[in-house]
C-alpha atoms as one frame of an Amber mdcrd trajectory, in Angstrom:
protein
  95.707  94.268 131.056  96.740  97.593 132.560  98.879  97.551 135.679  96.031
  99.038 137.710  93.892  96.000 136.939  96.555  93.819 138.533  96.063  95.564
 141.884  93.469  94.193 144.342  90.015  94.762 142.887  88.660  95.336 146.362
  90.826  98.410 146.813  89.570  99.924 143.560  85.933  99.403 144.621  86.702
 100.868 148.032  88.490 103.797 146.427  85.473 104.679 144.274  83.219 104.667
 147.342  85.574 106.863 149.362  85.419 110.132 147.411  88.095 111.871 149.500
  90.588 109.053 149.010  89.699 108.844 145.312  90.458 112.541 144.820  93.744
 112.147 146.682  94.859 109.176 144.575  93.733 110.924 141.375  95.818 113.998
 142.233  98.803 111.798 143.067  98.569 109.997 139.727  98.417 113.333 137.875
 101.347 114.587 139.975 103.497 111.496 139.397 102.803 111.587 135.658 104.339
 115.087 135.575 107.482 114.153 137.497 110.769 113.830 135.647 113.070 110.842
 135.987 110.371 108.144 135.852 108.216 106.387 133.270 104.623 105.144 133.075
 105.938 101.670 133.814 107.461 102.974 137.043 104.121 104.491 138.112 102.357
 101.213 137.312 104.814  99.466 139.641 104.010 101.983 142.381 100.282 101.342
 141.928 100.834  97.614 142.267 102.932  97.964 145.424 100.974 100.790 147.057
  97.582 101.577 145.447  97.189 104.636 147.684 100.477 106.054 146.289 101.197
 107.463 149.735 104.522 105.873 150.674 106.603 107.202 147.773 106.315 110.740
 149.180 108.212 109.624 152.301 111.234 108.165 150.466 114.629 109.834 150.148
 116.442 109.813 146.783 118.742 107.062 148.090 115.748 104.946 149.171 114.093
 105.437 145.768 117.286 104.276 144.057 117.630 101.261 146.341 113.967 100.239
 146.392 113.236 100.676 142.685 116.688 100.285 141.109 116.311 103.749 139.618
 119.565 105.511 138.605 120.581 108.105 141.196 120.249 110.983 138.701 116.677
 109.927 137.891 115.829 109.426 141.556 117.084 112.928 142.399 115.024 114.510
 139.598 111.977 112.535 140.679 112.414 113.493 144.344 112.826 117.154 143.397
 109.538 117.182 141.445 107.702 115.197 144.132 108.364 118.035 146.557 108.132
 120.971 144.151 105.352 123.219 145.424 105.212 125.247 142.194 104.561 122.056
 140.207 101.782 121.069 142.593 100.172 124.488 142.189 100.259 124.195 138.377
  98.552 120.821 138.661  95.834 122.249 140.928  95.280 125.070 138.419  94.992
 122.584 135.537  92.543 120.449 137.512  90.285 123.518 137.599  90.698 124.381
 133.899  90.520 120.980 132.206  88.692 117.702 132.545  91.343 115.276 133.742
  90.540 111.569 133.707  92.794 109.055 135.440  92.958 105.302 135.196  91.133
 104.947 138.537  88.085 106.949 137.399  84.820 105.294 136.435  84.673 107.594
 133.396  87.925 106.134 132.042  87.308 104.319 128.743  86.635 100.619 129.485
  87.974  99.673 126.051  91.181 101.670 126.455  91.708 100.142 129.897  92.296
  96.726 128.292  95.414  97.689 126.313  99.001  97.268 127.397 100.532 100.506
 128.677  97.170 102.254 128.952  97.575 105.995 129.593  97.468 106.848 133.274
  96.075 110.327 132.696  93.960 111.835 129.922  93.360 115.564 129.561  90.022
 116.182 127.865  88.090 118.981 126.199  84.540 118.251 125.096  82.066 115.428
 125.615  83.781 112.810 127.795  80.770 110.480 127.538  82.176 109.578 124.097
  84.866 107.566 125.903  82.272 104.852 126.456  80.563 105.157 123.076  80.317
 102.161 120.739  80.944 101.408 117.942  84.095 103.485 117.485  86.383 103.164
 114.473  89.775 104.799 114.029  90.292 106.281 110.572  93.885 107.057 109.667
  96.235 107.515 106.739  98.882 109.514 104.975  99.460 113.226 105.527  99.672
 113.639 101.730  96.554 111.944 100.349  95.969 111.239  96.667  93.228 113.012
  94.667  91.035 109.931  95.244  91.142 110.113  99.048  88.094 112.324  99.571
  85.960 110.111  97.323  87.095 106.997  99.221  86.154 108.585 102.528  82.780
 109.783 101.315  82.046 106.301 100.005  83.093 104.460 103.184  83.157 106.841
 106.167  79.958 108.825 105.494  77.670 105.741 105.568  79.304 104.626 108.824
  78.568 108.021 110.374  74.939 107.649 109.293  74.938 104.361 111.254  76.055
 106.330 114.342  79.664 105.149 114.285  82.138 107.317 116.207  85.304 108.290
 114.308  88.645 108.434 116.147  91.741 109.981 114.589  94.844 112.036 115.358
  94.052 115.485 113.892  97.170 115.320 111.716  97.342 116.767 108.210  95.760
 114.738 105.429  93.512 111.763 106.133  93.168 112.406 109.884  91.902 115.955
 109.358  89.572 114.825 106.576  88.092 112.149 108.858  87.301 114.690 111.583
  85.918 117.239 109.100  83.599 114.705 107.482  82.354 113.611 110.920  81.636
 117.210 111.923  79.989 118.048 108.591  77.698 115.025 108.917  76.774 115.867
 112.502  78.563 112.722 113.651  80.677 111.892 116.667  84.462 112.221 116.637
  87.442 112.024 119.014  90.823 113.600 118.245  93.906 112.314 120.083  96.805
 114.780 120.180 100.558 114.348 120.469 100.959 117.543 122.513  99.337 119.546
 125.291  96.377 121.845 124.714  98.561 124.973 124.707 100.557 123.701 121.712
  98.146 122.581 118.981  99.903 120.835 116.097  99.713 121.391 113.199  98.877
 125.059 113.692  96.668 125.045 110.614  94.292 122.810 112.602  93.693 125.215
 115.496  90.217 126.012 114.158  89.482 122.281 113.721  90.688 121.672 117.293
  88.153 124.196 118.645  85.354 122.680 116.550  86.061 119.174 117.851  86.297
 120.453 121.434  82.802 122.010 121.019  81.097 119.185 119.153  83.150 116.081
 119.965  86.082 115.261 122.226  89.791 116.112 122.189  92.166 113.974 124.255
  95.839 114.012 125.110  97.953 112.308 127.738 100.375 115.258 127.737 100.017
 118.148 130.200  98.845 121.468 128.694 102.286 123.089 128.436 104.005 120.146
 126.681 104.881 120.906 123.022 104.804 118.248 120.289 107.955 116.165 119.844
 108.596 113.388 117.349 108.240 110.420 119.729 104.862 111.619 121.046 103.084
 110.668 117.829 103.912 106.932 117.848 102.972 106.997 121.568  99.590 108.603
 121.002  98.824 106.079 118.223  98.244 103.343 120.814  95.407 105.497 122.214
  93.849 106.047 118.772  93.724 102.308 118.069  92.941 101.460 121.716  89.752
 103.536 121.740  88.391 101.700 118.681  87.180  98.210 117.857  89.021  98.494
 114.536  91.332 100.689 112.483  90.554 101.736 108.913  93.493 102.818 106.749
  92.322 104.963 103.841  95.746 105.485 102.254  99.328 104.829 103.333 102.679
 104.807 101.609 104.921 101.770 101.973 106.936 103.368 104.797 104.135 105.419
 106.287 103.964 106.294 109.982 100.378 105.033 109.710 101.805 101.527 109.924
 102.792 102.187 113.548  99.114 102.590 114.434  98.328  99.410 112.500 100.956
  97.520 114.514  99.468  98.910 117.723  95.972  97.842 116.638  97.137  94.300
 115.851  98.994  94.094 119.156  95.789  95.170 120.929  93.736  92.510 119.132
  91.782  95.047 117.085  90.516  94.604 113.528  92.489  96.225 110.703  90.841
  97.387 107.472  92.537  98.771 104.364  91.186 100.475 101.258  92.831  99.488
  97.966  93.499 101.933  95.145  95.351 102.548  91.936  98.841 100.963  91.914
  99.975 104.136  90.146  99.554 106.084  93.424 102.337 105.639  96.043  99.687
 106.412  98.708  98.061 103.008  98.101 101.157 100.819  98.409 100.955 100.573
 102.194  97.311  99.503 102.016  98.071  96.858  99.403 100.874  95.495 101.598
  98.508  95.355 104.601  95.908  93.465 102.581  98.573  90.979 101.482  99.511
  90.568 105.158  95.906  89.844 106.212  94.100  93.167 106.689  90.499  93.068
 105.508  90.003  94.686 102.093  87.303  97.349 102.241  85.559  98.793  99.209
  82.294  99.853 100.891  80.971 100.594 104.364  79.142  97.258 104.540  82.506
  95.456 104.661  83.094  97.044 108.078  79.504  97.090 109.341  79.164  93.323
 109.037  81.911  92.933 111.660  80.109  94.965 114.301  76.868  93.211 113.674
C-alpha cells in the first residue's frame, strides 16, 4: 500500500471534490519532490501527518531537524528549496508544458498505486488514459539480444498485441526498444518508462522512438524534465515498469543481467513472471533458464500468457 492510502480516506475524497485544494496539494507534492535533502519516504511521512502539506512550509530548519530527525545539512537544503522562488517558477512552467500526474489524482494508475514506494509524481507525454488500461504486460530483457530475439518476440509479443494487450518497457537498447517498435508497428498500445527527464533522452539513439511513443502511446518518468540519467535511476524506474503490469515477460537475460532487478521488483509486487527459454549456447538465455528453475512460468507461445489473464 502506498503511504497516501494510509491517510484518512475521507480527506482524499474531500480533496477531489475541492478543486482549489486539490490543485494546491498537487503543486505542493510536485514542489516537495523537487526539493533536495529529502526522500520519497520523507514526503510519504508528511502526507500521513498533514495531508494538506501546509505545515511544513512554516517550519524552520531547526524545527525540521527536531520534528523529523533529519540531519541539519539535509534540513537546511530542504528549507532552502522550499522557499526558492526560482524553483517554484520552474515548476509552474513545467506544469504548463507537461502532463503531471500526482498520487492524489484520479488519473493516477490504480494498479501502480498498490505497490510499495509508488512514485509520488509522474511526468507524462502522450495518452494518459493508458494508465488505466488492462491487460498490460511488461516486456524486458538484455541490451544485447541474440540473433533469435526478434523471432521470439514476433512469436509471443505480436499475438498478444493482436489481443489488445498493452506493452510496457523501459526504452533501453535491445529488447526494450524492440518491444516498443513491434507495438508501434502493429498499431498496438505501449508505455515507455524512462530513467531521466524529458530533456535528456537516453540512449540518444532512441530520440526518434521517444517521439513516436509520445505521439502514439505514452512516455512516463518520475524525474523532472532537466534531470539527466544516472546509474541508480534505472533500478528505481524498474519498479514502475513492473508495477504498471499484471506480469513481466523476460525475452532474454544473461545470468547477471540488470533485467533481474525488474524481476525481483515484480515478484515483490506480487506480479506474474514469465521467461522464454532458448539455446544453452547463447549467454542471453542463461538468466531466463535460471528464472524458470526458480519458478518463473516457461513461455513458448502467447497462449501461455493469455491463459493467465483469462
